Short mmCIF file of C-alpha atoms and ligand atoms in Angstrom, two decimals:
data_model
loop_
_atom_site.label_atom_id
_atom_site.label_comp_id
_atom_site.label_asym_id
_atom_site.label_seq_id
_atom_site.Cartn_x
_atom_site.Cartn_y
_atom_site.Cartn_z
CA UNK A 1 85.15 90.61 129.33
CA UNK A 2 88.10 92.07 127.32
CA UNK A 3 87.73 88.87 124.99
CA UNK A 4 84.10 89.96 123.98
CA UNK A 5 84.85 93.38 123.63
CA UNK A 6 87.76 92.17 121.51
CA UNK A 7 85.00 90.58 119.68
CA UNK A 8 82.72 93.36 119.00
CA UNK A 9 84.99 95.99 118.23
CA UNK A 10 87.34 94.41 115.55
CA UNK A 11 85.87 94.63 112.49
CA UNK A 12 87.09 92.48 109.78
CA UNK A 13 89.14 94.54 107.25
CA UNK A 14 87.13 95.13 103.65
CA UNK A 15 88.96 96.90 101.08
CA UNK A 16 87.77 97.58 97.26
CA UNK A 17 89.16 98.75 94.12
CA UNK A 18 86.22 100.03 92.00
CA UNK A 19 87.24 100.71 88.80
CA UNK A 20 85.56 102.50 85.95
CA UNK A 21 84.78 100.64 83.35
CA UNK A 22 85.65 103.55 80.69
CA UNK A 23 88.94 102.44 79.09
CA UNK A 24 91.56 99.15 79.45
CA UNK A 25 93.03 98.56 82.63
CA UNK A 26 94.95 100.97 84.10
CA UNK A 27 98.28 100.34 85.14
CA UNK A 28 97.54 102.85 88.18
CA UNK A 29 94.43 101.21 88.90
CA UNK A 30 96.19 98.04 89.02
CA UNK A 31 98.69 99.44 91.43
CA UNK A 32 95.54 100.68 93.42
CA UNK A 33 93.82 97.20 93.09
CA UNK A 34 97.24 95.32 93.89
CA UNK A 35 97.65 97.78 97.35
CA UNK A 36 93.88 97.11 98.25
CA UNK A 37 94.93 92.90 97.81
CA UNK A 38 97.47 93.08 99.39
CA UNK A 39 96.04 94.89 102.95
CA UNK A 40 92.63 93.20 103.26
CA UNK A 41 94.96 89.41 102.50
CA UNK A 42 97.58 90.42 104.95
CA UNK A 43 95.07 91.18 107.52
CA UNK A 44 92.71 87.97 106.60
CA UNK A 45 90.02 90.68 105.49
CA UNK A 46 88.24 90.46 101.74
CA UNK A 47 88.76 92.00 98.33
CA UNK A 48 85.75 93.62 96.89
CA UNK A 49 85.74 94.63 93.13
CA UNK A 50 82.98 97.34 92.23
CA UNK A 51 82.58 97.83 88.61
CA UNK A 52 81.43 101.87 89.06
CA UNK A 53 79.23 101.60 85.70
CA UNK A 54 76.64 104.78 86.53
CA UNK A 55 77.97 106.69 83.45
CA UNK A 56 75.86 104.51 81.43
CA UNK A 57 77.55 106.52 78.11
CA UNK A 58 80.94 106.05 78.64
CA UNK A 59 80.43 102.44 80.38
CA UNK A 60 81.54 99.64 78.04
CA UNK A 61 81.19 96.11 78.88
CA UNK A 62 84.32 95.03 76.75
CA UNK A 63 86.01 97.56 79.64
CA UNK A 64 85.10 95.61 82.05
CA UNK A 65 86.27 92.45 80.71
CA UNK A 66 89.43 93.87 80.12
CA UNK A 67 89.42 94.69 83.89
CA UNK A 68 88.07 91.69 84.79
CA UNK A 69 90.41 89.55 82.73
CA UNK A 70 93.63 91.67 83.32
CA UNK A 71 92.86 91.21 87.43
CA UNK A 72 92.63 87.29 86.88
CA UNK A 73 95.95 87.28 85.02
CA UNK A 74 97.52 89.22 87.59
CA UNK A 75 96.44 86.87 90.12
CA UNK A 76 94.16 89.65 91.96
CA UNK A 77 91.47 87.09 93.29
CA UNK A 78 88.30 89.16 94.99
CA UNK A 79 86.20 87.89 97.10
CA UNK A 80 82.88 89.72 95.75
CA UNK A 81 81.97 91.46 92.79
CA UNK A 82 79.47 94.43 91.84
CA UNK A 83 78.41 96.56 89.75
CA UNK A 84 76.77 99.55 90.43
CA UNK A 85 74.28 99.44 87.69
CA UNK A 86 72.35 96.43 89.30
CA UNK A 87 71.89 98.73 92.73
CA UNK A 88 69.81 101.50 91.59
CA UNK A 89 67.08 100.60 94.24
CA UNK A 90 69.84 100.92 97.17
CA UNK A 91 71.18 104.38 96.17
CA UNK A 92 67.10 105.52 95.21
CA UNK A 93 66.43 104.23 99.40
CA UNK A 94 69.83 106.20 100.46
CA UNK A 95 68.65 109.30 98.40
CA UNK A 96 65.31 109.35 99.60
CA UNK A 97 66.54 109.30 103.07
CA UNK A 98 68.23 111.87 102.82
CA UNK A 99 65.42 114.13 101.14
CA UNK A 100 63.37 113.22 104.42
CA UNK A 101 65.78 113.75 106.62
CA UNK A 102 66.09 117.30 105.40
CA UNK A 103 69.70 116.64 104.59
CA UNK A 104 69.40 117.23 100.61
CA UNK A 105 66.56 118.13 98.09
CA UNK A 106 65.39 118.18 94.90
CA UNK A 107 66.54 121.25 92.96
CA UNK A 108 64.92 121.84 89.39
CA UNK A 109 66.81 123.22 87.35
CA UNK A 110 67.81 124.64 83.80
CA UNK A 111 69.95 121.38 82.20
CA UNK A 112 73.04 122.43 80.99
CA UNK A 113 73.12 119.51 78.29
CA UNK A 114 69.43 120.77 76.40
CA UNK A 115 69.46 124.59 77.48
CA UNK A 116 65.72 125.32 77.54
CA UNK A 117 64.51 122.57 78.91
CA UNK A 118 64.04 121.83 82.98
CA UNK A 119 66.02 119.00 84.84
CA UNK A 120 65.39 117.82 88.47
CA UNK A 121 68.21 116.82 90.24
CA UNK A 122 69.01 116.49 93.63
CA UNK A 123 71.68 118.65 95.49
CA UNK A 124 73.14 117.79 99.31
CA UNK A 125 72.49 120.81 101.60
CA UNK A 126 75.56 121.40 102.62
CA UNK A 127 76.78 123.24 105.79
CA UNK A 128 79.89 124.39 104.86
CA UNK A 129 81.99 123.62 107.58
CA UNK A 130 85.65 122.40 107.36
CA UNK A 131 86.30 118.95 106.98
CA UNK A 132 89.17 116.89 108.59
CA UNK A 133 90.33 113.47 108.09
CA UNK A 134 93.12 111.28 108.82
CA UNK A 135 94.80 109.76 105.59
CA UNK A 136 97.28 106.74 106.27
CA UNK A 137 100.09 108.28 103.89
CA UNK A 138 99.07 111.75 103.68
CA UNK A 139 98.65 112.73 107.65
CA UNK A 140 96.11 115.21 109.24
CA UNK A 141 94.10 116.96 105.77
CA UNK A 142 91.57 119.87 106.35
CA UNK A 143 89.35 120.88 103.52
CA UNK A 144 87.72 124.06 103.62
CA UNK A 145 84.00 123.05 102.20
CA UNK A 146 81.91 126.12 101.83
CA UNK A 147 82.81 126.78 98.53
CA UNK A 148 81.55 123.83 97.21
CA UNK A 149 78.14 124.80 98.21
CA UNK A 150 74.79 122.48 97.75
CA UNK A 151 76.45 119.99 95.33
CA UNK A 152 74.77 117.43 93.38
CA UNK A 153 74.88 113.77 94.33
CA UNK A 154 72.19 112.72 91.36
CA UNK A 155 70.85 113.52 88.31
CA UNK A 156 67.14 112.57 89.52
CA UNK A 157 66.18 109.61 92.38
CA UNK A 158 67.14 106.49 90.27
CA UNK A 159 70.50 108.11 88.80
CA UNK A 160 72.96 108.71 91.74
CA UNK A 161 76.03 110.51 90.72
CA UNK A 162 79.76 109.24 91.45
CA UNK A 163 80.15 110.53 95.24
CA UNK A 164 76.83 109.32 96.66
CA UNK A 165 77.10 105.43 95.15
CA UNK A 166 80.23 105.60 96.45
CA UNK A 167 79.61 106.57 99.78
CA UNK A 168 76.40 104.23 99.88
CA UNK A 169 79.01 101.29 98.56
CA UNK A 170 81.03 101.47 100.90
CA UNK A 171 78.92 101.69 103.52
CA UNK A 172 76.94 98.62 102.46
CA UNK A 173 79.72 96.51 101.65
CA UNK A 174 81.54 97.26 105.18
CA UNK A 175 84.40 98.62 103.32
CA UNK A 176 86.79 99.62 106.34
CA UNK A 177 89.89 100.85 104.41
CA UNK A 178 89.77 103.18 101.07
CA UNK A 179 92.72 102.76 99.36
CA UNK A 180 92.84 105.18 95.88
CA UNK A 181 94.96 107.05 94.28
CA UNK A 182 95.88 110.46 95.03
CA UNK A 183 93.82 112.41 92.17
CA UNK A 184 90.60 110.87 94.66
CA UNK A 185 91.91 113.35 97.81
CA UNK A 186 89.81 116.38 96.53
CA UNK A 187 86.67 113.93 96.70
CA UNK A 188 86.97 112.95 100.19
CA UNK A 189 85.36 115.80 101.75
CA UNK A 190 82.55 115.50 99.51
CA UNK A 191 82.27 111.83 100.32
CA UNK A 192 82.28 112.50 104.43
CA UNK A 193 80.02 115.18 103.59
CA UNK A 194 77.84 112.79 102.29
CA UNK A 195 78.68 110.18 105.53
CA UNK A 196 77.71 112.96 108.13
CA UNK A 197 74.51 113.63 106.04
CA UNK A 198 73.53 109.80 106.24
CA UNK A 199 75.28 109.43 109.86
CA UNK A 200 77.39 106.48 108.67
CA UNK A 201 80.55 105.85 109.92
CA UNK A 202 83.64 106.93 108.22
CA UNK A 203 85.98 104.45 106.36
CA UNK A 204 90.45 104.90 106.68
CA UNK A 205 91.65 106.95 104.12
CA UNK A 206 94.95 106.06 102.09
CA UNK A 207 95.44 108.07 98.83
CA UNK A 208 98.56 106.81 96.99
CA UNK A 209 100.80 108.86 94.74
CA UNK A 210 100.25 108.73 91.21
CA UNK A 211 102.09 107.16 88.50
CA UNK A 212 104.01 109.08 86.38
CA UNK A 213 105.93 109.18 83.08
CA UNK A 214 109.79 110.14 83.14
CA UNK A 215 109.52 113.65 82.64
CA UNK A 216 107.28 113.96 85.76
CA UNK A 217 103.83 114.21 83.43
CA UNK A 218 100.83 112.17 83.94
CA UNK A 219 101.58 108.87 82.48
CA UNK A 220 99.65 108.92 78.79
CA UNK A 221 99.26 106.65 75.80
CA UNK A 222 101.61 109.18 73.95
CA UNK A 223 104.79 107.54 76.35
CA UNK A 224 103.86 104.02 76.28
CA UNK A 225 101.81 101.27 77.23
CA UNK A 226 99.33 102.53 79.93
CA UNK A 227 96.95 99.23 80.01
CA UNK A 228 97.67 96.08 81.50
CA UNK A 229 96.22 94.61 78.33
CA UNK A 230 99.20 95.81 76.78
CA UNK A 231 101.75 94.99 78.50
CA UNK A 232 100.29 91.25 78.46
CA UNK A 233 100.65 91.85 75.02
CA UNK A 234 104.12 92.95 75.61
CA UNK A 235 105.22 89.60 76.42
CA UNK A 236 105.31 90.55 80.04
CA UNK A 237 104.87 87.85 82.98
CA UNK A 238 102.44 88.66 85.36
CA UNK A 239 104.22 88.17 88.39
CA UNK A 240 106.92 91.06 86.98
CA UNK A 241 103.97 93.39 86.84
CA UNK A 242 102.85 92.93 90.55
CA UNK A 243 106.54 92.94 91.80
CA UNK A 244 107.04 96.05 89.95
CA UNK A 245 103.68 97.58 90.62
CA UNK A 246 104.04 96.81 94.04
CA UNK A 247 107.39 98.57 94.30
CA UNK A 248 106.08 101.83 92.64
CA UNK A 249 105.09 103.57 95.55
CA UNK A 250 105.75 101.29 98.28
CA UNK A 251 109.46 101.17 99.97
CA UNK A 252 110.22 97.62 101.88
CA UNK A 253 113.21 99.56 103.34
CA UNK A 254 114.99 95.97 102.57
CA UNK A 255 117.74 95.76 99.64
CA UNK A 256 114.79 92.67 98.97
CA UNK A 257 113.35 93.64 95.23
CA UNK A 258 112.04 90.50 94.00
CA UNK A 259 109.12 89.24 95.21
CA UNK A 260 105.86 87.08 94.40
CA UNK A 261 102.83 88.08 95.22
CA UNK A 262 102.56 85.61 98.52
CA UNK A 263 105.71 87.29 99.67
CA UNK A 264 104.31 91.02 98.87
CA UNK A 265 101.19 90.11 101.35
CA UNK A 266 103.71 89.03 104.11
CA UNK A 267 105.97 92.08 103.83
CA UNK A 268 103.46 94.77 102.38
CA UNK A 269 102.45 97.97 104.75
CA UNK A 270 100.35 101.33 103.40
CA UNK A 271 103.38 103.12 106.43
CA UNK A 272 106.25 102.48 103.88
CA UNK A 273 104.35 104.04 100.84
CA UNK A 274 105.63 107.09 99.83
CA UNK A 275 103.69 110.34 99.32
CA UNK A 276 105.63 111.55 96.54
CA UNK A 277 104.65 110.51 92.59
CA UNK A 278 105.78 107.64 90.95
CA UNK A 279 108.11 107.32 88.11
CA UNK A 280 107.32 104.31 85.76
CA UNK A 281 110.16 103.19 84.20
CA UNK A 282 110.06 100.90 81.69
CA UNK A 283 113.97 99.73 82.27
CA UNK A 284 113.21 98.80 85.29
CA UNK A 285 110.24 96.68 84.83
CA UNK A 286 111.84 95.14 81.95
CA UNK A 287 115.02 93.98 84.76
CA UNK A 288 111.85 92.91 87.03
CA UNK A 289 110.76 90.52 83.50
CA UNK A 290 113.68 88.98 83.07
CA UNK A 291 114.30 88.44 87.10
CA UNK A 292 110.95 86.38 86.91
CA UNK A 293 111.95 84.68 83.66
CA UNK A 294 114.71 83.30 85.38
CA UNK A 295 112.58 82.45 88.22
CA UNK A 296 110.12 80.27 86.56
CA UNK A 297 110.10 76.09 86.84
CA UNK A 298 111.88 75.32 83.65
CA UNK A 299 108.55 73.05 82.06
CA UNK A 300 106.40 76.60 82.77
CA UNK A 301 109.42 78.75 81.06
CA UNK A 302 109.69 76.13 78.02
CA UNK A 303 106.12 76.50 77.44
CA UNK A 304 106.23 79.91 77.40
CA UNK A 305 108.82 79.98 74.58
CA UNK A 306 107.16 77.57 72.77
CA UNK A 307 103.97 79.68 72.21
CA UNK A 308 105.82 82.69 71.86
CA UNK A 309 108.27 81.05 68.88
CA UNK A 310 106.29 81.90 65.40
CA UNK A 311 104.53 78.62 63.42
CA UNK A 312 107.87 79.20 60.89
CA UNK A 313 110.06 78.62 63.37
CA UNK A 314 108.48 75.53 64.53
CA UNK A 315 108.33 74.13 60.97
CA UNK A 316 112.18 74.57 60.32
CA UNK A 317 113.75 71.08 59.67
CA UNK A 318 115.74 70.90 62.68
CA UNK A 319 113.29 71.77 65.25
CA UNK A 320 112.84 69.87 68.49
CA UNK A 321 111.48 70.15 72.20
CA UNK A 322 114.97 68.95 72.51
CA UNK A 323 116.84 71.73 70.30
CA UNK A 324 114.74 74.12 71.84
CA UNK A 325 115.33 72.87 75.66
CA UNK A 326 119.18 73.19 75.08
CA UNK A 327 118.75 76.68 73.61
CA UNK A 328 116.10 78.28 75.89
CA UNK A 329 118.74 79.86 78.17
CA UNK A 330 120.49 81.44 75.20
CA UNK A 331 116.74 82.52 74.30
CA UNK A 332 115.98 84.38 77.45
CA UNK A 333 119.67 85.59 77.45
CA UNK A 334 119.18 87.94 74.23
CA UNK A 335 115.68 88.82 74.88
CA UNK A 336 113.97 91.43 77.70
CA UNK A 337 110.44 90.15 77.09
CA UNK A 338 108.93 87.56 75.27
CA UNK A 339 107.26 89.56 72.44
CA UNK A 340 110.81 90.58 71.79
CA UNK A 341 111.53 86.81 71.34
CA UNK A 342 108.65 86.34 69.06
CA UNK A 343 110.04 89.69 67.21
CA UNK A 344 113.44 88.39 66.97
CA UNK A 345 112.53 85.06 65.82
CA UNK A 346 109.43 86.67 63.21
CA UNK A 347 112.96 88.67 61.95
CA UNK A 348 114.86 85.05 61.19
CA UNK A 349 117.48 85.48 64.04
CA UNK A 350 116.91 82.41 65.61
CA UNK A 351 116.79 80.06 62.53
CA UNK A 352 120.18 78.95 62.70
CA UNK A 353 119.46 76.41 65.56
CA UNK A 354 116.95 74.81 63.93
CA UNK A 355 118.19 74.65 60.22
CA UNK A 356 121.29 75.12 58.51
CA UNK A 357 122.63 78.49 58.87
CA UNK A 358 123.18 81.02 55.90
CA UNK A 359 126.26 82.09 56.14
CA UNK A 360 125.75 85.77 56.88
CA UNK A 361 129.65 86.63 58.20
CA UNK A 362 132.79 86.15 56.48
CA UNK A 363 134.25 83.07 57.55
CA UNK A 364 137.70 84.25 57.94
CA UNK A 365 139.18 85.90 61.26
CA UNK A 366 140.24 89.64 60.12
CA UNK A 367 143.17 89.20 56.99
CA UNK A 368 143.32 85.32 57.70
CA UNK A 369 143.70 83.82 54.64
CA UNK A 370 140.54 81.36 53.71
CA UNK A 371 142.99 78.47 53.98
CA UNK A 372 144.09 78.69 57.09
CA UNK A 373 140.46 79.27 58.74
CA UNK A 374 139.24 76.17 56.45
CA UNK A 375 143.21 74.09 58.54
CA UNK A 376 141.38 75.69 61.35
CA UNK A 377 138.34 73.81 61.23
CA UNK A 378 139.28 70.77 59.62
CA UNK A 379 141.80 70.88 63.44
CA UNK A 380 138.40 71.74 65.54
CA UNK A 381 136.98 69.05 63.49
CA UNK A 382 139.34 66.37 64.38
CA UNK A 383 139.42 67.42 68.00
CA UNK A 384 135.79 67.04 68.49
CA UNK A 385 135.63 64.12 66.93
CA UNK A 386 136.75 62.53 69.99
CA UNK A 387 134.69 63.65 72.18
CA UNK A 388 131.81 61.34 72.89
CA UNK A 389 128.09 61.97 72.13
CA UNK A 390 126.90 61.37 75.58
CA UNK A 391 129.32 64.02 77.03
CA UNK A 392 129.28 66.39 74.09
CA UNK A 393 128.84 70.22 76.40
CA UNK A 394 129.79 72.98 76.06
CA UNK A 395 132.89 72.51 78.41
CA UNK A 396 134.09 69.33 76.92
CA UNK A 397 134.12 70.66 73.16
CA UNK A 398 135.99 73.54 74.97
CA UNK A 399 138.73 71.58 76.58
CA UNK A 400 138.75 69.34 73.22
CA UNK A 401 139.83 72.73 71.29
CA UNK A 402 141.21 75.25 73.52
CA UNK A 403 144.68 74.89 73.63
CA UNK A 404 144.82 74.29 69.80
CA UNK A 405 142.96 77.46 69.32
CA UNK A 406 146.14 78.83 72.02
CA UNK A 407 148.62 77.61 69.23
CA UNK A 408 146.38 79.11 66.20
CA UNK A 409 145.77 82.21 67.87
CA UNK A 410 142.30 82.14 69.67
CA UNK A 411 140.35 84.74 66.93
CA UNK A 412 141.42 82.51 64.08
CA UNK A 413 139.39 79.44 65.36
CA UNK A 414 136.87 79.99 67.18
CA UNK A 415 135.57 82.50 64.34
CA UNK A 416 135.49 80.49 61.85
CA UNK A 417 134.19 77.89 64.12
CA UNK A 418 131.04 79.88 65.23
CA UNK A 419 129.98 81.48 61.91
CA UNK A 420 130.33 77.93 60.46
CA UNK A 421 127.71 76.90 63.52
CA UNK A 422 125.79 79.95 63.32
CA UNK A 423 126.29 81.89 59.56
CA UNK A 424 126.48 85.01 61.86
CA UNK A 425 129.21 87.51 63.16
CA UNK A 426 126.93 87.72 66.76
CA UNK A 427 126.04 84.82 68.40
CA UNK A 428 126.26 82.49 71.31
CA UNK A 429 130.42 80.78 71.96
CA UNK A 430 130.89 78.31 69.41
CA UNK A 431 131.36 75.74 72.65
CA UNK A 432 128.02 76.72 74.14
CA UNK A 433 126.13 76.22 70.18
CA UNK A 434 127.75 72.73 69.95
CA UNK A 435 126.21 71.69 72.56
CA UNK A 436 123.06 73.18 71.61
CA UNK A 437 123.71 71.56 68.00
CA UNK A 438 124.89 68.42 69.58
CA UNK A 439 127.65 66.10 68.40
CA UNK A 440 126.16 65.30 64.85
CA UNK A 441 124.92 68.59 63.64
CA UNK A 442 128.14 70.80 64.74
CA UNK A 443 130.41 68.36 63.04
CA UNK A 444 128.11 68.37 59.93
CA UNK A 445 128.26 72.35 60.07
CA UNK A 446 131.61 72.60 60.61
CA UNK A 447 132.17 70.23 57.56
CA UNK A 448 129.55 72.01 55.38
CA UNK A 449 131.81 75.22 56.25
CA UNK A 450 135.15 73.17 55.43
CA UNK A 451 133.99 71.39 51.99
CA UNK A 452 132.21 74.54 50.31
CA UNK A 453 135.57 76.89 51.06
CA UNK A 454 137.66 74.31 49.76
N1 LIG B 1 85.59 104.84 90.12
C1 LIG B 1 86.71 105.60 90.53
C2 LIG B 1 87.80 105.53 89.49
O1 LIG B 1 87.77 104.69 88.65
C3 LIG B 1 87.31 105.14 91.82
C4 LIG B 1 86.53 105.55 92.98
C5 LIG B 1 87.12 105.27 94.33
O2 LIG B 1 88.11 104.53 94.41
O3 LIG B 1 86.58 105.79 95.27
O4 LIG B 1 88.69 106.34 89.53
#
């Protein structure tokens, strides 16, 4: 007996995020889309996408691929999609029940778009009493409904308006939980409104906080990136996006800050989100980027820099899979993202491993003398010469050099050393680019330095 009753009254958690397509991806409907995963996956419910396209004008389909495409690369699987356009005959049935049922009617009226001319549209009679729900972050929220008097749910029978197709949506597509941000609170009572009217059960509320820029303001195109598109752009890995995203808003009360996505369903819960807004900062996503970087199988990560390294770069002399293996880690090192990579290596600032360097820095240690840093390297150069090819790192060229460098005086060594590896006055150790270099090419450097000073 308590089995089957078990049975019938748990209800299989359905969850949506049903974006507008109006403009790119949001970054706060991805949060919203990434919260609504992450419940109906950690409770083995489904993912539902609704594409909310009834504002034919302002609908684009190239927003909804953006939408569509930015949720893929986020690795936001749903299990159904829709789009609201292709149910016109399910909100015209819902509508029309309503007008029977006495519950709403069709008002004509003067249009305010074509002053003049008369428009039919179809207003919910509303009684006016207060309306209470339950939110999961918000608590106990009473809205006072009189004043919003007979509103409209459509422009005529086969053009619902925002608040009924989402009512009738959810409602068809057994969504249990609505999870949307906080700007959506003021539409709830309109919504349950609309549920009373129909007699349809009531979904769980959640309305998160909003994302917003530094100073506290709504976040806008003016202070940043707002689109996922962009950020892809950016060079950004997906998986920093959901970690951070998921961690805007949502407190694991852990000192735990990385996470993938699998993780995120295991330890997510709507009780830890905050109510309070959202401060994006770009700092900190960046430190979420580079936390992932470091994260990623070392094939995937080579890959990455591969495609991310300009056609230029890949057509200097010296470049190998093998160069570019050895200096990956000083890559991801220097940069926060990869466009910055691309950026930096588009600028020439990476040439220098894969081509002889242009000597950019002075190859003398402060007042040294040019003879005694040219003794210094033709010393370096005699030192490494022992070491062995198979064992040429960064640690053995060290010990090879170090404690002449401690009888030289450290400065006037190793910088001659690394702008004769490099050309530059910033760079990696001079021990850590002969490895890079390998045996062959930092000898052939250092003697290229050595011959032309002579
Ligand atoms: N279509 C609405 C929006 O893009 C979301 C509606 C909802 O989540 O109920 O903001």
């Amino acid at each position: 007996m308590f089995f089957l009753k078990k049975l019938f009254s748990s209800k299989k958690m359905v969850t949506r995020i049903a974006p507008s397509p109006t403009g790119l991806f949001h970054v706060g409907t991805a949060r919203s889309a990434l919260f609504n995963y992450l419940v109906a996956k950690k409770y083995g419910g489904e993912f539902i996408v609704r594409i909310e396209d009834t504002d034919r004008e302002r609908s684009k389909p190239e927003y909804e691929k953006d939408i569509l495409d930015g949720m893929e690369w986020l690795g936001l699987s749903w299990d159904a999609l829709y789009r609201q356009s292709e149910r016109t005959d399910i909100y015209t049935k819902y509508l029309k029940k309503l007008i029977r049922s006495g519950h709403a009617y069709i008002s004509k009226e003067e249009s305010k778009t074509k002053p003049g001319e008369t428009v039919e549209v179809v207003r919910l009679k509303n009684p006016g009493e207060d309306v209470t729900f339950t939110d999961q972050i918000r608590g106990e929220i009473t809205f006072n409904t009189a004043e919003l008097g007979d509103f409209v749910i459509a422009k005529s029978l086969t053009e619902p308006l925002y608040h009924l197709a989402v009512v009738v949506d959810d409602f068809e597509m057994g969504v249990t939980d609505v999870i949307r941000g906080e700007d959506h609170v003021s539409n709830t009572p309109r919504q349950i409104l609309i549920q009373r009217a129909l007699g349809i059960k009531q979904p769980k509320y959640a309305h998160i906080p909003l994302i917003l820029a530094s100073d506290r303001s709504k976040l806008s195109k003016r202070k940043g990136a707002t689109s996922i598109t962009e950020y892809r752009k950016l060079g950004y890995l997906p998986e920093a996006l959901v970690n951070y995203l998921a961690l805007l808003g949502w407190n694991p009360g852990t000192e735990k800050e990385v996470y993938t996505l699998d993780e995120l369903v295991c330890d997510f819960s709507l009780e830890q989100v905050q109510k309070g807004g959202a401060i994006f900062d770009t700092q900190k996503l960046n430190w979420f980027n580079k936390e992932h970087v470091r994260g990623l199988p070392h094939e995937k990560l080579l890959s990455l820099i591969e495609s991310a390294l300009p056609k230029r770069v890949k057509e200097l002399p010296q470049y190998s899979k093998e160069r570019l293996d050895k200096a990956s880690k000083v890559f991801i090192e220097r940069v926060e993202s990869l466009s910055e990579l691309t950026e930096l290596a588009e600028a020439g600032e990476f040439d220098y491993f894969f081509d002889t360097p242009k000597m950019e820095a002075k190859l003398s240690w402060k007042d040294d003398p040019i003879e005694k840093s040219t003794g210094n390297l033709s010393g370096v150069l005699e030192r490494i010469d022992v070491v062995p090819e198979n064992t040429f790192t960064a640690s053995s060229v060290k010990e090879a050099v170090w404690d002449f460098a401690g009888e030289q005086g450290r400065g006037s060594v190793l910088w001659p050393m690394r702008v004769a590896l490099s050309g530059k006055d910033k760079s990696p150790d001079p021990f850590e680019l002969s490895e890079i270099l390998g045996k062959d090419e930092t000898s052939k450097r250092l003697r290229d330095a050595y011959e032309n000073r002579l």
